[in-house]
Amino acid sequence: MTCRNCNNTLRTDFSYCPDCGSKIIRNRLTPKSLIFDVIERYFNLDNTFLKTLWHMIVKPESVCGGYISGIRKKYLNPVSMLAISLTLSGFVIFLTKKLAWSSIDFSKISYAQTSSGGAGTEKIMSATMEYGSILFLFYIPVLAFASFLFFNKKQYNFAEHTVTAIYALTSFGIIGSLYAIPTLFVSPQFYFETALLYSFIMVLFCIYVAYKNSKNSLKSLFWRIPMFLFIFLIGYMGVSILTFAALFITGEISVQDFMPTK
C-alpha cells in the first residue's frame, strides 16, 4: 500500500506513515469517525492545541519563539489558532444575537452611551458587532507594532512580532470564550457591562506575552508598559475612527443615532 499524502510505500500494518507522519486512513468517513477525529485532534491531552493554549499561559516564549526559530510541529501554528479563534468569536456573536440581545438594557452600558440613549447604543453596538472579525484582524498589526517598538531586545522583525500578536490575541480569545459563552447564558447584561474590562485584560495579556518573548528587564516595564499602552491607544482610536467612517458610509449608522431623543 502507499501513503495517500506523500505516495511513500508502506507496510500493511503501519498506522502512520514513517516518511510524512500522516495517519493511515483505511475506512470511509462516518459521523462517528468524524466526531472522533475532531476530539482526537483538538481535545486529547497530548495534542498540540491544548499544549499551545497552556504554554501560552505559562511560557509563551516557548510557543512564539519556537515558531519564529523554526519549531513548527510542537505547537499549533498561528494561522490555525486564528481560524479557531475566529470560529469561536463567530459563535459568541451568534449566541449574543439569537439568545441574549433582547434581554440587554443598552441604556445601562455606560462606556458606549450616546446622546440618543439606549436605542442609539444598541444600533451602534449591533452594527459594530457585524464587523467584529475584521476589527479583530486590525488589532493584530497594532499590537505587533507596539511590541516591535518597546519589546524588541531580541531584534525580531515586524513579521515575527505579528506572529507573537496572533498567538497572544487568539489564545486569549479562545480561553476567553470559556467565560463568554456561559456568561451569555447566565447574565448577558453582565457580559456587556464588563466588556471594557475584558478588553483591558486582553491588552494586559498581550503585554505579558510581548514581555516574555523579549529579553527586557523587569525594571524597564515601568516605562515600557505605559508606552505600549499609548501606542495601542492611538491604534485603537484609529481603528475606531475607520470603523465609524465605514458604518456612516454604508448607512448602518447616522448622525441621528448620536442626537438626543426628544
mmCIF file of C-alpha atoms in Angstrom:
data_model
loop_
_atom_site.group_PDB
_atom_site.id
_atom_site.type_symbol
_atom_site.label_atom_id
_atom_site.label_comp_id
_atom_site.label_asym_id
_atom_site.label_seq_id
_atom_site.Cartn_x
_atom_site.Cartn_y
_atom_site.Cartn_z
ATOM 1 C CA MET A 1 0.000 0.000 0.000
ATOM 2 C CA THR A 2 1.054 3.626 -0.426
ATOM 3 C CA CYS A 3 0.601 6.773 1.646
ATOM 4 C CA ARG A 4 -2.115 8.961 0.118
ATOM 5 C CA ASN A 5 -0.309 12.117 1.254
ATOM 6 C CA CYS A 6 3.274 11.543 0.079
ATOM 7 C CA ASN A 7 2.999 8.321 -2.003
ATOM 8 C CA ASN A 8 5.582 6.569 0.164
ATOM 9 C CA THR A 9 5.386 2.738 0.073
ATOM 10 C CA LEU A 10 4.045 1.383 3.375
ATOM 11 C CA ARG A 11 3.742 -1.937 5.124
ATOM 12 C CA THR A 12 0.174 -3.087 5.636
ATOM 13 C CA ASP A 13 0.492 -2.988 9.444
ATOM 14 C CA PHE A 14 1.564 0.678 9.582
ATOM 15 C CA SER A 15 -0.794 3.089 11.375
ATOM 16 C CA TYR A 16 1.271 6.162 10.450
ATOM 17 C CA CYS A 17 3.489 6.973 7.515
ATOM 18 C CA PRO A 18 7.166 6.944 8.651
ATOM 19 C CA ASP A 19 8.029 9.476 5.946
ATOM 20 C CA CYS A 20 5.448 12.278 6.418
ATOM 21 C CA GLY A 21 3.828 11.241 9.715
ATOM 22 C CA SER A 22 0.280 11.119 8.329
ATOM 23 C CA LYS A 23 -2.233 8.769 9.916
ATOM 24 C CA ILE A 24 -3.201 5.875 7.643
ATOM 25 C CA ILE A 25 -6.934 6.010 6.867
ATOM 26 C CA ARG A 26 -8.377 2.649 5.849
ATOM 27 C CA ASN A 27 -12.111 3.181 6.283
ATOM 28 C CA ARG A 28 -14.625 5.632 4.832
ATOM 29 C CA LEU A 29 -15.769 8.637 6.815
ATOM 30 C CA THR A 30 -18.760 8.159 9.091
ATOM 31 C CA PRO A 31 -20.375 10.596 11.564
ATOM 32 C CA LYS A 32 -18.802 8.622 14.406
ATOM 33 C CA SER A 33 -15.305 8.649 12.900
ATOM 34 C CA LEU A 34 -15.595 12.352 12.076
ATOM 35 C CA ILE A 35 -16.512 13.232 15.677
ATOM 36 C CA PHE A 36 -13.716 11.012 16.979
ATOM 37 C CA ASP A 37 -11.208 12.672 14.643
ATOM 38 C CA VAL A 38 -12.169 16.160 15.895
ATOM 39 C CA ILE A 39 -11.901 15.087 19.544
ATOM 40 C CA GLU A 40 -8.595 13.326 18.933
ATOM 41 C CA ARG A 41 -7.136 16.272 17.040
ATOM 42 C CA TYR A 42 -8.140 19.083 19.408
ATOM 43 C CA PHE A 43 -9.061 17.736 22.834
ATOM 44 C CA ASN A 44 -6.778 14.878 23.818
ATOM 45 C CA LEU A 45 -4.190 15.720 26.451
ATOM 46 C CA ASP A 46 -1.231 15.151 24.139
ATOM 47 C CA ASN A 47 -2.376 17.282 21.204
ATOM 48 C CA THR A 48 -0.747 20.498 20.119
ATOM 49 C CA PHE A 49 -3.905 22.598 20.584
ATOM 50 C CA LEU A 50 -4.236 22.191 24.362
ATOM 51 C CA LYS A 51 -0.466 22.254 24.749
ATOM 52 C CA THR A 52 -0.310 25.542 22.822
ATOM 53 C CA LEU A 53 -3.013 27.152 24.978
ATOM 54 C CA TRP A 54 -1.435 26.008 28.242
ATOM 55 C CA HIS A 55 2.082 27.039 27.269
ATOM 56 C CA MET A 56 0.830 30.438 26.067
ATOM 57 C CA ILE A 57 -0.162 30.997 29.702
ATOM 58 C CA VAL A 58 2.881 29.600 31.488
ATOM 59 C CA LYS A 59 5.690 30.051 28.934
ATOM 60 C CA PRO A 60 4.573 31.947 25.814
ATOM 61 C CA GLU A 61 8.188 32.487 24.795
ATOM 62 C CA SER A 62 8.421 28.748 24.000
ATOM 63 C CA VAL A 63 5.397 28.899 21.693
ATOM 64 C CA CYS A 64 6.115 32.175 19.892
ATOM 65 C CA GLY A 65 9.893 31.965 19.996
ATOM 66 C CA GLY A 66 9.787 28.332 18.930
ATOM 67 C CA TYR A 67 7.701 29.104 15.853
ATOM 68 C CA ILE A 68 9.902 32.062 14.948
ATOM 69 C CA SER A 69 13.062 29.939 15.273
ATOM 70 C CA GLY A 70 11.641 27.190 13.061
ATOM 71 C CA ILE A 71 9.985 24.746 15.514
ATOM 72 C CA ARG A 72 6.678 24.082 13.693
ATOM 73 C CA LYS A 73 5.485 20.658 14.940
ATOM 74 C CA LYS A 74 5.456 21.076 18.702
ATOM 75 C CA TYR A 75 2.697 23.725 18.802
ATOM 76 C CA LEU A 76 -0.309 24.625 16.695
ATOM 77 C CA ASN A 77 0.634 27.196 14.065
ATOM 78 C CA PRO A 78 -0.690 30.792 14.339
ATOM 79 C CA VAL A 79 -2.918 30.505 11.252
ATOM 80 C CA SER A 80 -4.758 27.521 12.752
ATOM 81 C CA MET A 81 -5.060 29.339 16.066
ATOM 82 C CA LEU A 82 -6.514 32.332 14.219
ATOM 83 C CA ALA A 83 -9.058 30.137 12.424
ATOM 84 C CA ILE A 84 -10.206 28.527 15.683
ATOM 85 C CA SER A 85 -10.417 31.892 17.440
ATOM 86 C CA LEU A 86 -12.457 33.494 14.645
ATOM 87 C CA THR A 87 -14.802 30.495 14.602
ATOM 88 C CA LEU A 88 -15.413 30.764 18.344
ATOM 89 C CA SER A 89 -15.824 34.535 18.027
ATOM 90 C CA GLY A 90 -18.477 33.993 15.361
ATOM 91 C CA PHE A 91 -20.257 31.522 17.636
ATOM 92 C CA VAL A 92 -20.218 34.034 20.514
ATOM 93 C CA ILE A 93 -21.690 36.707 18.213
ATOM 94 C CA PHE A 94 -24.371 34.225 17.076
ATOM 95 C CA LEU A 95 -25.298 33.448 20.692
ATOM 96 C CA THR A 96 -25.372 37.157 21.503
ATOM 97 C CA LYS A 97 -27.743 37.963 18.644
ATOM 98 C CA LYS A 98 -30.016 34.941 18.991
ATOM 99 C CA LEU A 99 -30.006 34.358 22.732
ATOM 100 C CA ALA A 100 -29.043 37.465 24.663
ATOM 101 C CA TRP A 101 -29.821 40.548 22.596
ATOM 102 C CA SER A 102 -33.456 41.040 23.597
ATOM 103 C CA SER A 103 -32.675 40.837 27.328
ATOM 104 C CA ILE A 104 -29.976 43.542 27.363
ATOM 105 C CA ASP A 105 -30.741 47.033 28.671
ATOM 106 C CA PHE A 106 -28.432 49.122 26.484
ATOM 107 C CA SER A 107 -29.209 52.304 28.418
ATOM 108 C CA LYS A 108 -27.157 50.870 31.319
ATOM 109 C CA ILE A 109 -23.992 50.223 29.313
ATOM 110 C CA SER A 110 -22.132 53.342 30.402
ATOM 111 C CA TYR A 111 -18.998 53.031 28.247
ATOM 112 C CA ALA A 112 -20.975 53.084 24.973
ATOM 113 C CA GLN A 113 -23.710 55.623 25.671
ATOM 114 C CA THR A 114 -24.769 58.166 23.060
ATOM 115 C CA SER A 115 -26.959 61.252 23.391
ATOM 116 C CA SER A 116 -29.851 59.292 21.926
ATOM 117 C CA GLY A 117 -29.788 56.840 24.827
ATOM 118 C CA GLY A 118 -30.133 53.072 24.734
ATOM 119 C CA ALA A 119 -31.612 52.940 21.227
ATOM 120 C CA GLY A 120 -28.577 54.618 19.699
ATOM 121 C CA THR A 121 -26.208 52.465 21.725
ATOM 122 C CA GLU A 122 -27.982 49.301 20.621
ATOM 123 C CA LYS A 123 -27.831 50.252 16.949
ATOM 124 C CA ILE A 124 -24.145 51.192 17.073
ATOM 125 C CA MET A 125 -23.136 48.064 19.005
ATOM 126 C CA SER A 126 -25.155 45.868 16.647
ATOM 127 C CA ALA A 127 -23.509 47.422 13.582
ATOM 128 C CA THR A 128 -20.028 47.185 15.119
ATOM 129 C CA MET A 129 -20.567 43.541 16.060
ATOM 130 C CA GLU A 130 -21.161 42.677 12.413
ATOM 131 C CA TYR A 131 -17.547 43.655 11.703
ATOM 132 C CA GLY A 132 -16.126 42.001 14.828
ATOM 133 C CA SER A 133 -13.878 39.571 12.951
ATOM 134 C CA ILE A 134 -12.412 42.308 10.748
ATOM 135 C CA LEU A 135 -11.756 44.527 13.770
ATOM 136 C CA PHE A 136 -10.032 41.589 15.452
ATOM 137 C CA LEU A 137 -7.663 41.329 12.483
ATOM 138 C CA PHE A 138 -6.939 45.073 12.570
ATOM 139 C CA TYR A 139 -5.734 44.870 16.169
ATOM 140 C CA ILE A 140 -3.022 42.368 15.235
ATOM 141 C CA PRO A 141 -0.714 44.858 13.434
ATOM 142 C CA VAL A 142 -1.425 47.489 16.114
ATOM 143 C CA LEU A 143 -0.218 45.155 18.865
ATOM 144 C CA ALA A 144 2.674 43.930 16.715
ATOM 145 C CA PHE A 145 3.840 47.499 16.105
ATOM 146 C CA ALA A 146 3.689 48.413 19.811
ATOM 147 C CA SER A 147 5.624 45.242 20.644
ATOM 148 C CA PHE A 148 8.142 45.942 17.871
ATOM 149 C CA LEU A 149 8.851 49.394 19.357
ATOM 150 C CA PHE A 150 9.067 48.573 23.053
ATOM 151 C CA PHE A 151 9.692 44.823 23.492
ATOM 152 C CA ASN A 152 12.354 44.082 20.923
ATOM 153 C CA LYS A 153 15.620 43.323 22.630
ATOM 154 C CA LYS A 154 15.779 40.089 20.601
ATOM 155 C CA GLN A 155 15.664 42.193 17.406
ATOM 156 C CA TYR A 156 12.636 40.417 15.954
ATOM 157 C CA ASN A 157 11.307 41.972 12.751
ATOM 158 C CA PHE A 158 7.708 43.172 12.325
ATOM 159 C CA ALA A 159 6.512 39.889 10.824
ATOM 160 C CA GLU A 160 7.887 37.992 13.806
ATOM 161 C CA HIS A 161 6.129 40.371 16.198
ATOM 162 C CA THR A 162 2.968 39.797 14.159
ATOM 163 C CA VAL A 163 3.249 36.069 14.911
ATOM 164 C CA THR A 164 3.536 36.887 18.615
ATOM 165 C CA ALA A 165 0.486 39.167 18.435
ATOM 166 C CA ILE A 166 -1.569 36.491 16.659
ATOM 167 C CA TYR A 167 -0.669 33.881 19.256
ATOM 168 C CA ALA A 168 -1.477 36.298 22.101
ATOM 169 C CA LEU A 169 -4.822 37.516 20.751
ATOM 170 C CA THR A 170 -6.051 34.118 19.608
ATOM 171 C CA SER A 171 -5.051 32.336 22.813
ATOM 172 C CA PHE A 172 -6.830 34.939 24.915
ATOM 173 C CA GLY A 173 -9.858 34.818 22.621
ATOM 174 C CA ILE A 174 -10.113 31.023 22.790
ATOM 175 C CA ILE A 175 -9.673 30.916 26.556
ATOM 176 C CA GLY A 176 -11.984 33.928 26.926
ATOM 177 C CA SER A 177 -14.782 32.048 25.154
ATOM 178 C CA LEU A 178 -14.911 29.791 28.224
ATOM 179 C CA TYR A 179 -16.036 32.929 30.073
ATOM 180 C CA ALA A 180 -18.139 34.494 27.320
ATOM 181 C CA ILE A 181 -20.370 31.554 26.386
ATOM 182 C CA PRO A 182 -21.641 30.600 29.874
ATOM 183 C CA THR A 183 -21.924 34.275 30.875
ATOM 184 C CA LEU A 184 -24.180 34.958 27.885
ATOM 185 C CA PHE A 185 -26.459 32.177 29.086
ATOM 186 C CA VAL A 186 -26.471 33.255 32.744
ATOM 187 C CA SER A 187 -26.276 37.070 32.569
ATOM 188 C CA PRO A 188 -25.997 38.779 29.160
ATOM 189 C CA GLN A 189 -26.216 42.193 30.838
ATOM 190 C CA PHE A 190 -23.167 41.459 32.973
ATOM 191 C CA TYR A 191 -21.278 40.233 29.908
ATOM 192 C CA PHE A 192 -21.804 43.532 28.082
ATOM 193 C CA GLU A 193 -21.215 45.707 31.144
ATOM 194 C CA THR A 194 -17.829 44.031 31.737
ATOM 195 C CA ALA A 195 -16.765 44.005 28.064
ATOM 196 C CA LEU A 196 -14.477 47.014 28.548
ATOM 197 C CA LEU A 197 -12.722 45.330 31.487
ATOM 198 C CA TYR A 198 -12.415 42.147 29.421
ATOM 199 C CA SER A 199 -10.731 44.125 26.624
ATOM 200 C CA PHE A 200 -8.304 45.744 29.076
ATOM 201 C CA ILE A 201 -7.328 42.339 30.470
ATOM 202 C CA MET A 202 -6.787 41.163 26.877
ATOM 203 C CA VAL A 203 -4.321 44.005 26.265
ATOM 204 C CA LEU A 204 -2.515 43.208 29.520
ATOM 205 C CA PHE A 205 -2.198 39.580 28.420
ATOM 206 C CA CYS A 206 -0.703 40.750 25.117
ATOM 207 C CA ILE A 207 1.809 42.859 27.065
ATOM 208 C CA TYR A 208 2.673 39.823 29.200
ATOM 209 C CA VAL A 209 3.289 37.733 26.058
ATOM 210 C CA ALA A 210 5.365 40.506 24.461
ATOM 211 C CA TYR A 211 7.465 40.842 27.609
ATOM 212 C CA LYS A 212 8.049 37.095 27.949
ATOM 213 C CA ASN A 213 9.190 36.984 24.315
ATOM 214 C CA SER A 214 11.702 39.763 24.886
ATOM 215 C CA LYS A 215 14.834 39.927 26.995
ATOM 216 C CA ASN A 216 13.935 43.269 28.530
ATOM 217 C CA SER A 217 14.443 43.716 32.244
ATOM 218 C CA LEU A 218 11.593 43.660 34.726
ATOM 219 C CA LYS A 219 12.557 47.155 35.894
ATOM 220 C CA SER A 220 12.079 48.568 32.400
ATOM 221 C CA LEU A 221 8.395 47.604 32.462
ATOM 222 C CA PHE A 222 7.697 50.811 34.400
ATOM 223 C CA TRP A 223 8.157 52.806 31.210
ATOM 224 C CA ARG A 224 7.627 50.125 28.553
ATOM 225 C CA ILE A 225 4.058 49.298 29.594
ATOM 226 C CA PRO A 226 2.809 52.930 29.519
ATOM 227 C CA MET A 227 4.441 53.474 26.116
ATOM 228 C CA PHE A 228 2.974 50.219 24.789
ATOM 229 C CA LEU A 229 -0.483 51.256 26.011
ATOM 230 C CA PHE A 230 -0.040 54.723 24.467
ATOM 231 C CA ILE A 231 0.754 53.293 21.032
ATOM 232 C CA PHE A 232 -2.055 50.759 21.327
ATOM 233 C CA LEU A 233 -4.499 53.513 22.311
ATOM 234 C CA ILE A 234 -3.544 55.523 19.224
ATOM 235 C CA GLY A 235 -4.024 52.435 17.042
ATOM 236 C CA TYR A 236 -7.313 51.597 18.762
ATOM 237 C CA MET A 237 -8.621 55.114 18.156
ATOM 238 C CA GLY A 238 -7.537 54.904 14.526
ATOM 239 C CA VAL A 239 -9.369 51.593 14.036
ATOM 240 C CA SER A 240 -12.449 53.031 15.787
ATOM 241 C CA ILE A 241 -12.476 56.109 13.550
ATOM 242 C CA LEU A 242 -12.170 53.961 10.418
ATOM 243 C CA THR A 243 -14.936 51.694 11.693
ATOM 244 C CA PHE A 244 -17.342 54.560 12.332
ATOM 245 C CA ALA A 245 -16.474 56.097 8.971
ATOM 246 C CA ALA A 246 -17.275 52.782 7.251
ATOM 247 C CA LEU A 247 -20.554 52.484 9.165
ATOM 248 C CA PHE A 248 -21.544 56.033 8.159
ATOM 249 C CA ILE A 249 -20.625 55.422 4.516
ATOM 250 C CA THR A 250 -22.633 52.191 4.371
ATOM 251 C CA GLY A 251 -25.587 53.873 6.099
ATOM 252 C CA GLU A 252 -25.658 51.440 9.011
ATOM 253 C CA ILE A 253 -25.473 54.360 11.450
ATOM 254 C CA SER A 254 -26.304 58.039 11.012
ATOM 255 C CA VAL A 255 -25.932 61.351 12.815
ATOM 256 C CA GLN A 256 -29.414 60.867 14.304
ATOM 257 C CA ASP A 257 -28.111 57.933 16.329
ATOM 258 C CA PHE A 258 -25.983 60.395 18.295
ATOM 259 C CA MET A 259 -28.659 63.092 18.690
ATOM 260 C CA PRO A 260 -30.574 63.486 21.972
ATOM 261 C CA THR A 261 -34.031 61.964 21.930
ATOM 262 C CA LYS A 262 -36.880 64.444 22.165
#
